[in-house]
CSV table of N, CA, C and O in Angstrom, one decimal:
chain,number,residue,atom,x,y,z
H,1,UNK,N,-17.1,-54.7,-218.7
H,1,UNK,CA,-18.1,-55.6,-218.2
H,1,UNK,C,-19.5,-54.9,-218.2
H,1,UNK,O,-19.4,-53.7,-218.2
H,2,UNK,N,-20.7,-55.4,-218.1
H,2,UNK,CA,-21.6,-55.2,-218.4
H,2,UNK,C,-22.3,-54.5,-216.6
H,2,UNK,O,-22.0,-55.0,-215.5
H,3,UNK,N,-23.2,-53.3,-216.9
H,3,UNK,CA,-23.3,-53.0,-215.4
H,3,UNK,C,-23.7,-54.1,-214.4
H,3,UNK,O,-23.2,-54.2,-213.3
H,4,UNK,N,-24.5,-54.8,-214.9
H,4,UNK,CA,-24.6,-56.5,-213.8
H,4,UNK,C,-23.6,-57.0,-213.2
H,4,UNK,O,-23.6,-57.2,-212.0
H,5,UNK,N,-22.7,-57.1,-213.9
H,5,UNK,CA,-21.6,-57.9,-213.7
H,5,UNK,C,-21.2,-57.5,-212.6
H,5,UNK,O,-21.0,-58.2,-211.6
H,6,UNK,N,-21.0,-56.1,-212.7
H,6,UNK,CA,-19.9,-55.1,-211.9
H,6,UNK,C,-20.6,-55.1,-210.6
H,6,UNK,O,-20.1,-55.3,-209.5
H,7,UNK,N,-22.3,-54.8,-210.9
H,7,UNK,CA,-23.2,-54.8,-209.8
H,7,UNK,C,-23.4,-56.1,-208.5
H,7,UNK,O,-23.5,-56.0,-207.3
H,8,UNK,N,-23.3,-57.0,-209.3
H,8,UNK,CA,-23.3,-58.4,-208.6
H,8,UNK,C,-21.7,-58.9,-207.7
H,8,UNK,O,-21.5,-59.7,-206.9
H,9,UNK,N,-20.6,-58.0,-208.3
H,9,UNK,CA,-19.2,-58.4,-207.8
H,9,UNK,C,-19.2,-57.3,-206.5
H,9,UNK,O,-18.6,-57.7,-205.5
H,10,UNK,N,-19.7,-56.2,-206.6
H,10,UNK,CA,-19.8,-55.2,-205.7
H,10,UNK,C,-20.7,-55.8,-204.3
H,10,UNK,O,-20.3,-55.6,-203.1
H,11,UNK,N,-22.1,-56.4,-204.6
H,11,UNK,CA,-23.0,-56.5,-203.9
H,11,UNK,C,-23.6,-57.8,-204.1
H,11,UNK,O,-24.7,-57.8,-204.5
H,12,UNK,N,-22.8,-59.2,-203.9
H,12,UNK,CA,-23.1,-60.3,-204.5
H,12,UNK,C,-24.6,-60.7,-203.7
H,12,UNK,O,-24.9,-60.4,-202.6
H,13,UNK,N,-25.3,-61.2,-204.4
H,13,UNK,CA,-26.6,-62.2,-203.9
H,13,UNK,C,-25.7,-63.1,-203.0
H,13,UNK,O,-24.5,-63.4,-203.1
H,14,UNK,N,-27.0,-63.5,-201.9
H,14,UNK,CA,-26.4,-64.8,-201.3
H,14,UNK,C,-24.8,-64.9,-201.1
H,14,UNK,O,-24.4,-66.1,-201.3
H,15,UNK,N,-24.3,-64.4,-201.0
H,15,UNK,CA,-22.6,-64.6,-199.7
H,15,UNK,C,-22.9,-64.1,-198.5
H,15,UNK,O,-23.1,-63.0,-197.9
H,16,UNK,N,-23.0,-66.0,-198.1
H,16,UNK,CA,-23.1,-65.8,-196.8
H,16,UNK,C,-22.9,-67.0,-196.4
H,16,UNK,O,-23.3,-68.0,-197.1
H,17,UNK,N,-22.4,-67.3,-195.1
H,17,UNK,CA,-22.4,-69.2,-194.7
H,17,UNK,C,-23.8,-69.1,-193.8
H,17,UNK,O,-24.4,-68.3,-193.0
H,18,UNK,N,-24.0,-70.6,-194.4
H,18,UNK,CA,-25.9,-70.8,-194.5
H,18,UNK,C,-25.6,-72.2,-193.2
H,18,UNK,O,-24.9,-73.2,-193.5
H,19,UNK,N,-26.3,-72.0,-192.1
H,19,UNK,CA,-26.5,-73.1,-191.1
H,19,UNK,C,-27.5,-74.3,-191.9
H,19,UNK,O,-28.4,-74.1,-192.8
H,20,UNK,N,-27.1,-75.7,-191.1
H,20,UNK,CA,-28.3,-76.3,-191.4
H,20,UNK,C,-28.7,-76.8,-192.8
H,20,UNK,O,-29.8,-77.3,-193.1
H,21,UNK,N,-27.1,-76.4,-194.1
H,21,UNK,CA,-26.8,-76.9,-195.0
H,21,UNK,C,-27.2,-78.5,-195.3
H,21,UNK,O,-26.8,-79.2,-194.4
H,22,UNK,N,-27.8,-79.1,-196.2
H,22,UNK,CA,-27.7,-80.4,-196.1
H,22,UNK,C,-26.6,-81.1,-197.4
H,22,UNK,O,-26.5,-82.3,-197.6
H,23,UNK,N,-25.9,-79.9,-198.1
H,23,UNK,CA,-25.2,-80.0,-198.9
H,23,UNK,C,-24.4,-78.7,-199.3
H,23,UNK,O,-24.8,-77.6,-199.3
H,24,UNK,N,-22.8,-79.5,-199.6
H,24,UNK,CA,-21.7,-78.1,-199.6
H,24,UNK,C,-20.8,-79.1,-200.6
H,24,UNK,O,-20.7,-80.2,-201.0
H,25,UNK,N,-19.9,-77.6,-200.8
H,25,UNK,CA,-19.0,-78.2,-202.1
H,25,UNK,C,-17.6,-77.4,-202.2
H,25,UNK,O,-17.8,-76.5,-201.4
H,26,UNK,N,-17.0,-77.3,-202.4
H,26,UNK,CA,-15.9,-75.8,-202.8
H,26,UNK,C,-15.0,-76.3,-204.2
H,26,UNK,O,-14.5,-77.3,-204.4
H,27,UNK,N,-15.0,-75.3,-204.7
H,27,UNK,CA,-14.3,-75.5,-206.0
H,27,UNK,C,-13.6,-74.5,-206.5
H,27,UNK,O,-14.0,-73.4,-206.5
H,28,UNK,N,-12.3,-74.7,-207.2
H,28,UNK,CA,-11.0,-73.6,-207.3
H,28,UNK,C,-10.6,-73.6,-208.4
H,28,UNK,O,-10.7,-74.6,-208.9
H,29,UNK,N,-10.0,-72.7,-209.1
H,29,UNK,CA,-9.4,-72.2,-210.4
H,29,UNK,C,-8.0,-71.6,-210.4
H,29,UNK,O,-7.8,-70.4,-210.6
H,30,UNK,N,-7.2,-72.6,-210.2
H,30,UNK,CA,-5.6,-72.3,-209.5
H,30,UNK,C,-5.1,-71.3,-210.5
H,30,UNK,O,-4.2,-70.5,-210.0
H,31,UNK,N,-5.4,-71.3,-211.7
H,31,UNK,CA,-5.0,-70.4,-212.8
H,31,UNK,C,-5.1,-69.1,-212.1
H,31,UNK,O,-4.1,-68.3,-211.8
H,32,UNK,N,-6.5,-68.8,-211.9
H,32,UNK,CA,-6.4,-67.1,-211.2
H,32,UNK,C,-6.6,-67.1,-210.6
H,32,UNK,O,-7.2,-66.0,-210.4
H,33,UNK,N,-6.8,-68.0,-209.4
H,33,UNK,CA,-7.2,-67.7,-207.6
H,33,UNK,C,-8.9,-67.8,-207.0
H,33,UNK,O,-9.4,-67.7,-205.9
H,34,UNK,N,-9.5,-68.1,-208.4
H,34,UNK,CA,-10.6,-67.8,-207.9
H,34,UNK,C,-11.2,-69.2,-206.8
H,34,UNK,O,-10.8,-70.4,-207.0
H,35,UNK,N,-12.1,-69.0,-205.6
H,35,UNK,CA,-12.3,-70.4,-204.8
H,35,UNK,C,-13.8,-70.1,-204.2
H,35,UNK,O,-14.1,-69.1,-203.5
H,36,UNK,N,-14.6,-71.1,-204.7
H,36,UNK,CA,-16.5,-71.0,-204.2
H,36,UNK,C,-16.3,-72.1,-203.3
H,36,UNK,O,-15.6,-73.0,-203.4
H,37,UNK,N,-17.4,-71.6,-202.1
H,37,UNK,CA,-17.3,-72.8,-201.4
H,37,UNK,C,-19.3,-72.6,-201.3
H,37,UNK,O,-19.6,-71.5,-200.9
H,38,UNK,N,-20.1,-73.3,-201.5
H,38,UNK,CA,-21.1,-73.5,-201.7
H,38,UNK,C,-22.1,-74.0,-200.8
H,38,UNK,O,-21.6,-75.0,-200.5
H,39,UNK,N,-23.4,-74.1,-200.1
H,39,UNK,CA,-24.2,-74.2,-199.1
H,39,UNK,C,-25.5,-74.3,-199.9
H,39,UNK,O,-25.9,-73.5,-200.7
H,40,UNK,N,-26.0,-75.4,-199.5
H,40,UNK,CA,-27.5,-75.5,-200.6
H,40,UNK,C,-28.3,-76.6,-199.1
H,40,UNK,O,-27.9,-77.4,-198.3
H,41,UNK,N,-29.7,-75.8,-199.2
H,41,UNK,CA,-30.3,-76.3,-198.0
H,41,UNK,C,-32.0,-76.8,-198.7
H,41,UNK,O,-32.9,-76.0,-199.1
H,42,UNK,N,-32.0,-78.5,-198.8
H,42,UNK,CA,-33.0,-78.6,-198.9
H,42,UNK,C,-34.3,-79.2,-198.6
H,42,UNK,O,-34.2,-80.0,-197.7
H,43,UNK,N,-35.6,-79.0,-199.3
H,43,UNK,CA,-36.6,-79.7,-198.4
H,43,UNK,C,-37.6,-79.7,-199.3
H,43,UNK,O,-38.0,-78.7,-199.9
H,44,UNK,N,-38.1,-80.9,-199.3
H,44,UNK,CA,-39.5,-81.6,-199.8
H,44,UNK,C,-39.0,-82.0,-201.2
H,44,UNK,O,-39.8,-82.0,-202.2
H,45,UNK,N,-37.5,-82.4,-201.4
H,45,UNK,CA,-36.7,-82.5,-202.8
H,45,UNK,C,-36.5,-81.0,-203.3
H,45,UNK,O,-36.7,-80.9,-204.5
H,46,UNK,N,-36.3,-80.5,-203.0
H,46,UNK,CA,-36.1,-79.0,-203.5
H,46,UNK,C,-35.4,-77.8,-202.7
H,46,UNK,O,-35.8,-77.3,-201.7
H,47,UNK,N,-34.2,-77.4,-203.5
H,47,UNK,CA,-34.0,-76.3,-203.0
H,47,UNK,C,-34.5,-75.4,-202.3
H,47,UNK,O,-35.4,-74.7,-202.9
H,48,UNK,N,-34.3,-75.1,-201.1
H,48,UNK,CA,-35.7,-73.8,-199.9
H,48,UNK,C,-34.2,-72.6,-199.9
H,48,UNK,O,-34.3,-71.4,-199.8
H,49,UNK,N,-33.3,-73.2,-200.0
H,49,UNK,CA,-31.9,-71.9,-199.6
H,49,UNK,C,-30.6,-72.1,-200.4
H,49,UNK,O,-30.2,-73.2,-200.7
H,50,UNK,N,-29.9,-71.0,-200.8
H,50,UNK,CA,-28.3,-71.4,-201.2
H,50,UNK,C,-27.7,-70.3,-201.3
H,50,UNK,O,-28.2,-69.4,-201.9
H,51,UNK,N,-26.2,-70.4,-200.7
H,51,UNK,CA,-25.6,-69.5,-200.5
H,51,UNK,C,-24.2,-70.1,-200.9
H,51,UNK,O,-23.9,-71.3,-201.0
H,52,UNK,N,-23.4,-68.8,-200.9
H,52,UNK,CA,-22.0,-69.3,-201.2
H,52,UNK,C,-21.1,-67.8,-200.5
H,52,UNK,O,-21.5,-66.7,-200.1
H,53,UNK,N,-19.5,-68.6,-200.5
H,53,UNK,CA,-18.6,-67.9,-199.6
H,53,UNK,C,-17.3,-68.3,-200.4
H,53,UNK,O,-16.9,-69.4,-200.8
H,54,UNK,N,-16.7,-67.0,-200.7
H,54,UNK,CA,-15.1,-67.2,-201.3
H,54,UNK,C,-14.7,-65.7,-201.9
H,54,UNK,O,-14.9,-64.5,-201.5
H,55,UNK,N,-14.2,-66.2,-203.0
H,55,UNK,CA,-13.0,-65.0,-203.8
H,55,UNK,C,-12.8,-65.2,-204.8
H,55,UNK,O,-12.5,-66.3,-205.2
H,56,UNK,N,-13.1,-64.1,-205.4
H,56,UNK,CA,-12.9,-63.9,-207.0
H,56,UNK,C,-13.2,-63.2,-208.0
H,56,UNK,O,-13.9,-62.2,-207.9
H,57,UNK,N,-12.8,-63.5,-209.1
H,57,UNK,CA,-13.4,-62.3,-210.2
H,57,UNK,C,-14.5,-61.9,-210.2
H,57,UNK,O,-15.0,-62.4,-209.2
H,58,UNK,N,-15.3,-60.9,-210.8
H,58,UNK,CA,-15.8,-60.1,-211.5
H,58,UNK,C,-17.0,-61.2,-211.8
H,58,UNK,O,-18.0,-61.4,-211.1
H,59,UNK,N,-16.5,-62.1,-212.9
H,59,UNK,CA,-17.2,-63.3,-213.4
H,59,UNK,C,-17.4,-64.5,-212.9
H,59,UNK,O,-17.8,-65.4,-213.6
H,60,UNK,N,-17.1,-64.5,-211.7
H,60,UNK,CA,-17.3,-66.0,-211.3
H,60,UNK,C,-18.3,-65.3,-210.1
H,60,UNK,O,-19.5,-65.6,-210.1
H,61,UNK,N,-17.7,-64.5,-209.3
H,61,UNK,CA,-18.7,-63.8,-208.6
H,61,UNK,C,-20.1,-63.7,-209.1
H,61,UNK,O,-21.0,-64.4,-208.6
H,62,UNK,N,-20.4,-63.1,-209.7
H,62,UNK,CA,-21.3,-63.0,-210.4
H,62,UNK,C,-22.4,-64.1,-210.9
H,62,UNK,O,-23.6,-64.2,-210.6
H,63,UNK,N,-21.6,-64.9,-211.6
H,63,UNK,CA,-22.3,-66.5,-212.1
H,63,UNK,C,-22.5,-66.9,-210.8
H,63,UNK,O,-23.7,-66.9,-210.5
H,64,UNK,N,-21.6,-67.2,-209.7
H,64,UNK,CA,-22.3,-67.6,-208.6
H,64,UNK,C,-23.4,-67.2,-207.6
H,64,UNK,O,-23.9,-68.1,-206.9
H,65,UNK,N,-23.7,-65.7,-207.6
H,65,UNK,CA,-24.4,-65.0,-207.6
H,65,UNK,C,-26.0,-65.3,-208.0
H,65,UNK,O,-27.0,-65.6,-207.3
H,66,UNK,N,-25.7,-65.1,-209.5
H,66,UNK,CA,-27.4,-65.8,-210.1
H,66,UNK,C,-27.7,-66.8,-209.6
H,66,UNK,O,-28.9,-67.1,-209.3
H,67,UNK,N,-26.6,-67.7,-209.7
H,67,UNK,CA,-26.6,-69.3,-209.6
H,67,UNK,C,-27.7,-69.9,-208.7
H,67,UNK,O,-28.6,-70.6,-208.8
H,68,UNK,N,-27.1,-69.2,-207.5
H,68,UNK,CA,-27.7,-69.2,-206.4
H,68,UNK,C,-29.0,-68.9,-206.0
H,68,UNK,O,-29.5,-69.4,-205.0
H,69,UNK,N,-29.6,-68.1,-206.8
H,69,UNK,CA,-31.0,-67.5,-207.1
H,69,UNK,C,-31.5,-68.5,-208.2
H,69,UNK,O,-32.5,-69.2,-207.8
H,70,UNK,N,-31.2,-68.7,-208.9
H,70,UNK,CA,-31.9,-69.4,-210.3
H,70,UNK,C,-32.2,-71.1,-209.9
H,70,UNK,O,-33.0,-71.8,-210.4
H,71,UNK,N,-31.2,-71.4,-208.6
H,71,UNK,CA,-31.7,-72.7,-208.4
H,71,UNK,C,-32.6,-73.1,-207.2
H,71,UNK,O,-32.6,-74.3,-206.9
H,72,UNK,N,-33.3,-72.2,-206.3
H,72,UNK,CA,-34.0,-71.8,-205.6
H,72,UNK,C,-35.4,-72.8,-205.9
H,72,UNK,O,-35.8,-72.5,-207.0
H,73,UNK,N,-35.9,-73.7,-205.4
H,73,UNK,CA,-37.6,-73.7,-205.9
H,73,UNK,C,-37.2,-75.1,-207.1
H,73,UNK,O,-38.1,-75.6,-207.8
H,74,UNK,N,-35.2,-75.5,-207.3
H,74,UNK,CA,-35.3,-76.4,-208.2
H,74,UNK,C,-35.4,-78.1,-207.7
H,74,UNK,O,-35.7,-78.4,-206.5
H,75,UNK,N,-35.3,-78.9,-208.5
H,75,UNK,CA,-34.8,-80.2,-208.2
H,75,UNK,C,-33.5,-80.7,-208.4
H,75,UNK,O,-32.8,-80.3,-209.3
H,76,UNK,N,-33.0,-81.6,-207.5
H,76,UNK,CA,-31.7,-81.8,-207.7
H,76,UNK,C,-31.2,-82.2,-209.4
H,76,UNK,O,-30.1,-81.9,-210.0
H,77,UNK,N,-32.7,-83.0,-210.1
H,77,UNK,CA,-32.5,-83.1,-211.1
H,77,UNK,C,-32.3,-82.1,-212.4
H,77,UNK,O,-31.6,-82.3,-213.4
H,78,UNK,N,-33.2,-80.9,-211.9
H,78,UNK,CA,-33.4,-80.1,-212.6
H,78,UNK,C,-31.7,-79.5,-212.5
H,78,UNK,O,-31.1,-79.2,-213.6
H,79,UNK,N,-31.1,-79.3,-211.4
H,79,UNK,CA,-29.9,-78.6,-211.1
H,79,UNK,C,-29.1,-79.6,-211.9
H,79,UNK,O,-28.0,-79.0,-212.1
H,80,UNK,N,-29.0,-80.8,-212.4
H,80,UNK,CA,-27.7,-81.4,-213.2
H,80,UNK,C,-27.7,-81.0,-213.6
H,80,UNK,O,-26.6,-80.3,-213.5
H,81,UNK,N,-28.8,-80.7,-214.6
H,81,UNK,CA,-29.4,-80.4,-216.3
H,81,UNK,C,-28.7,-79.3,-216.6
H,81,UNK,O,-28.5,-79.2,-217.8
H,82,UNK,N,-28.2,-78.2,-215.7
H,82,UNK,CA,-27.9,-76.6,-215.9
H,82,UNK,C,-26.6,-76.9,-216.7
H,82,UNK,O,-26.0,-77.9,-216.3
H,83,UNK,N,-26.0,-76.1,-217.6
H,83,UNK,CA,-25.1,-76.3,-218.4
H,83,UNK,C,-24.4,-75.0,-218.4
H,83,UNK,O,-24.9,-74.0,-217.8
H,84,UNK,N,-23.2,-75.0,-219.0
H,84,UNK,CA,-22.1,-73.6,-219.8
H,84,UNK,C,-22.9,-72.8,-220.3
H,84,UNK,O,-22.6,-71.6,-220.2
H,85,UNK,N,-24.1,-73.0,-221.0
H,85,UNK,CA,-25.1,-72.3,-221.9
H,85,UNK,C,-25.7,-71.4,-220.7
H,85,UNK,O,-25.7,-70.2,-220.5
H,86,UNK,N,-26.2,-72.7,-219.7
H,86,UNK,CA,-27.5,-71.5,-218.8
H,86,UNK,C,-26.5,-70.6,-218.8
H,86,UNK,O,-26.6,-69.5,-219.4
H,87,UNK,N,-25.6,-71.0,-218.1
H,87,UNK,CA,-24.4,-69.6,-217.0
H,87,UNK,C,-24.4,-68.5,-217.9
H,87,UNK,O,-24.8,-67.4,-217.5
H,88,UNK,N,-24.0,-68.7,-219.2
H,88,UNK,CA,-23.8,-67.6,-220.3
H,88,UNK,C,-25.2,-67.0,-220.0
H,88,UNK,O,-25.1,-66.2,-219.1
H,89,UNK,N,-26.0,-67.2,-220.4
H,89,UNK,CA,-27.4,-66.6,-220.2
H,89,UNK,C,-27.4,-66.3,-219.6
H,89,UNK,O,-27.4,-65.0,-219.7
H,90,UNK,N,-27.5,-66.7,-218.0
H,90,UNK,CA,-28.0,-65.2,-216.7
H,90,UNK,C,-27.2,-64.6,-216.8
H,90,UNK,O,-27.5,-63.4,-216.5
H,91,UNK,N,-25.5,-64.7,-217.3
H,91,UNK,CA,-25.2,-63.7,-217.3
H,91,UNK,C,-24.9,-62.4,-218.4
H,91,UNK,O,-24.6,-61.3,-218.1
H,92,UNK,N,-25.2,-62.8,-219.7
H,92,UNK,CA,-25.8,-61.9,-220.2
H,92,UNK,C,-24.8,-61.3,-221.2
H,92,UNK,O,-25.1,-60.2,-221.8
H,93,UNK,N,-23.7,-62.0,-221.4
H,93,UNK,CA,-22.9,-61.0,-222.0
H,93,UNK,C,-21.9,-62.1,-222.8
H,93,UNK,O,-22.5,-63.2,-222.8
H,94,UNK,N,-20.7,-62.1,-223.3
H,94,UNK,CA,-20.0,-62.7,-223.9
H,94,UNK,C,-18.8,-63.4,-223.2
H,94,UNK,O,-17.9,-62.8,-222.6
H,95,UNK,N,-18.9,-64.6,-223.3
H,95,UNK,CA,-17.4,-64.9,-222.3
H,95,UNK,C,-16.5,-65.8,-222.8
H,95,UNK,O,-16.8,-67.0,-223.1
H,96,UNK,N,-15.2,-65.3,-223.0
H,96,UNK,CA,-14.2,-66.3,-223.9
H,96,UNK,C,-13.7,-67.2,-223.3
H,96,UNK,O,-13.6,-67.4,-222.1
H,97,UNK,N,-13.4,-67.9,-224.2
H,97,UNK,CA,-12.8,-69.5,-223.3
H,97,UNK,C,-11.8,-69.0,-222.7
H,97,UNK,O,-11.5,-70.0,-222.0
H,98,UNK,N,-10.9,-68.2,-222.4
H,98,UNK,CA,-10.5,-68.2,-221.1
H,98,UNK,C,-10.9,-67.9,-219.7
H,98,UNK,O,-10.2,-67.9,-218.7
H,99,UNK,N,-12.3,-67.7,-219.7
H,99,UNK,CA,-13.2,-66.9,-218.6
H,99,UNK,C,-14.1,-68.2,-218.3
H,99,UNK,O,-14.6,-68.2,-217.2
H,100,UNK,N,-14.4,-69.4,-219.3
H,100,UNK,CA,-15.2,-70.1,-218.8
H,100,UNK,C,-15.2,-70.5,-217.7
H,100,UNK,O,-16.2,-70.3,-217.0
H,101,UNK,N,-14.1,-71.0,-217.1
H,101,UNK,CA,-13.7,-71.7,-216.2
H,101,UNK,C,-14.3,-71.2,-214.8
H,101,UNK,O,-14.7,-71.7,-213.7
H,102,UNK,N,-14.2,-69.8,-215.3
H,102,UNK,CA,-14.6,-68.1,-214.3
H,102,UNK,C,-16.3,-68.6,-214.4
H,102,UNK,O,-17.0,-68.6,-213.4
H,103,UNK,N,-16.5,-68.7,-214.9
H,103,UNK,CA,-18.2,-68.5,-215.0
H,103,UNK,C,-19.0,-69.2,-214.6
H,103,UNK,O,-20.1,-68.9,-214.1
H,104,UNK,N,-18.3,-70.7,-214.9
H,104,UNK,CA,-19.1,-72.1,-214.4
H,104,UNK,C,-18.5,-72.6,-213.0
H,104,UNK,O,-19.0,-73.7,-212.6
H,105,UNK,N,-17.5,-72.0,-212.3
H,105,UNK,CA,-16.6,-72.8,-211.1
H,105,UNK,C,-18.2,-72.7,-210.1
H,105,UNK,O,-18.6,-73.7,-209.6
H,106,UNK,N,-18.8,-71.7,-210.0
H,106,UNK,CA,-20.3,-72.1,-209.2
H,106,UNK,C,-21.0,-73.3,-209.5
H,106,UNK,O,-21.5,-74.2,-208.8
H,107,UNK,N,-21.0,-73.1,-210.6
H,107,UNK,CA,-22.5,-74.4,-211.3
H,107,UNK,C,-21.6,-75.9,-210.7
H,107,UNK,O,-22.1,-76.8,-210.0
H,108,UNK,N,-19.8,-75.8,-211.2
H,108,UNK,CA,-19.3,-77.3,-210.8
H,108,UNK,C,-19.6,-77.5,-208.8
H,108,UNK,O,-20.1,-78.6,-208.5
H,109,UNK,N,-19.4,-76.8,-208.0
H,109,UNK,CA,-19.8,-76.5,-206.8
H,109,UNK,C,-20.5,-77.4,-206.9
H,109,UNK,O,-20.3,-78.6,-206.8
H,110,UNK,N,-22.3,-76.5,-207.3
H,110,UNK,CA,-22.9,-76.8,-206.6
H,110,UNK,C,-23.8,-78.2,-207.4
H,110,UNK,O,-24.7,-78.7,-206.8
H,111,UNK,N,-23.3,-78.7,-208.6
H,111,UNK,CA,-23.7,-79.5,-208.9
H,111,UNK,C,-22.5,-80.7,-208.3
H,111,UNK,O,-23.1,-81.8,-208.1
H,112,UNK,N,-21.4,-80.7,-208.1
H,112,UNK,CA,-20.2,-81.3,-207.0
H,112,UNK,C,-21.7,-81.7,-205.8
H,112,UNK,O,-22.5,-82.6,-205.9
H,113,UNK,N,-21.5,-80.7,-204.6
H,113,UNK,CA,-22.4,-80.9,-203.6
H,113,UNK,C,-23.7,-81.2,-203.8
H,113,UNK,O,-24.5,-80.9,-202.9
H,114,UNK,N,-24.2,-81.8,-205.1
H,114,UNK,CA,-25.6,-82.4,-205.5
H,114,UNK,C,-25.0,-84.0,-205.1
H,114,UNK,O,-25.8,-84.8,-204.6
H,115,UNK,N,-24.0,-84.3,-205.4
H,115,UNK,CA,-23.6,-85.7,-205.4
H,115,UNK,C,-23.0,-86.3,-204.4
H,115,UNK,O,-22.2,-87.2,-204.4
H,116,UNK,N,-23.7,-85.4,-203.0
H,116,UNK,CA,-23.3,-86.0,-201.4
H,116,UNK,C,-24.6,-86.3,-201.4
H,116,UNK,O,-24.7,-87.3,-200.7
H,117,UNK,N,-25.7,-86.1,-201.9
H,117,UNK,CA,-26.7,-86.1,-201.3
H,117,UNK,C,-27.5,-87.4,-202.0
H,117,UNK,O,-28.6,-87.8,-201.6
């Protein structure tokens, strides 16, 4: 894995349960255990906070990690739009189809907990 990867699974961004949520989500990957449970807090239509809480790989840790940073300051709309492609991108490295599932279980989260709101 790439030093980020490792860096972000060690020392994740944002794991933490966030009070005052106005949207949550959790989502699982029964294949290998991995489980996000998601916290997005917002205001004036826009992301102001988001955090997340669970277990897992290397790569999902991680994607959820950025995730969580990269949608800060967005719109709910702008947050559909995010794709398999963004995730690949922040994180920077190569991921085979059997890791997708690993990479994007954040993005389904937190785009899941876009559709309470």
């Amino acid at each position: 894995y790439k030093e980020l990867i490792l860096d972000l699974y060690k020392n994740p961004l944002n794991k933490r349960f966030m009070d005052g949520y106005q949207a949550s989500a959790t989502e699982s990957n029964p294949t290998c255990g991995d489980v996000i449970h998601v916290f997005v807090k917002y205001q004036d239509e826009k992301v102001v906070d988001a955090s997340h809480q669970g277990q897992g790989c290397a790569i999902s840790q991680a994607a959820v990690s950025l995730l969580t940073e990269e949608i800060k300051g967005k719109t709910k709309e702008e947050i559909s739009k995010l794709t398999e492609k963004d995730i690949i991108d922040m994180l920077g490295i190569e991921i085979s189809n059997n890791r997708i599932k690993c990479a994007t279980l954040g993005l389904k989260a937190i785009q899941k907990s876009l559709e309470k709101l």
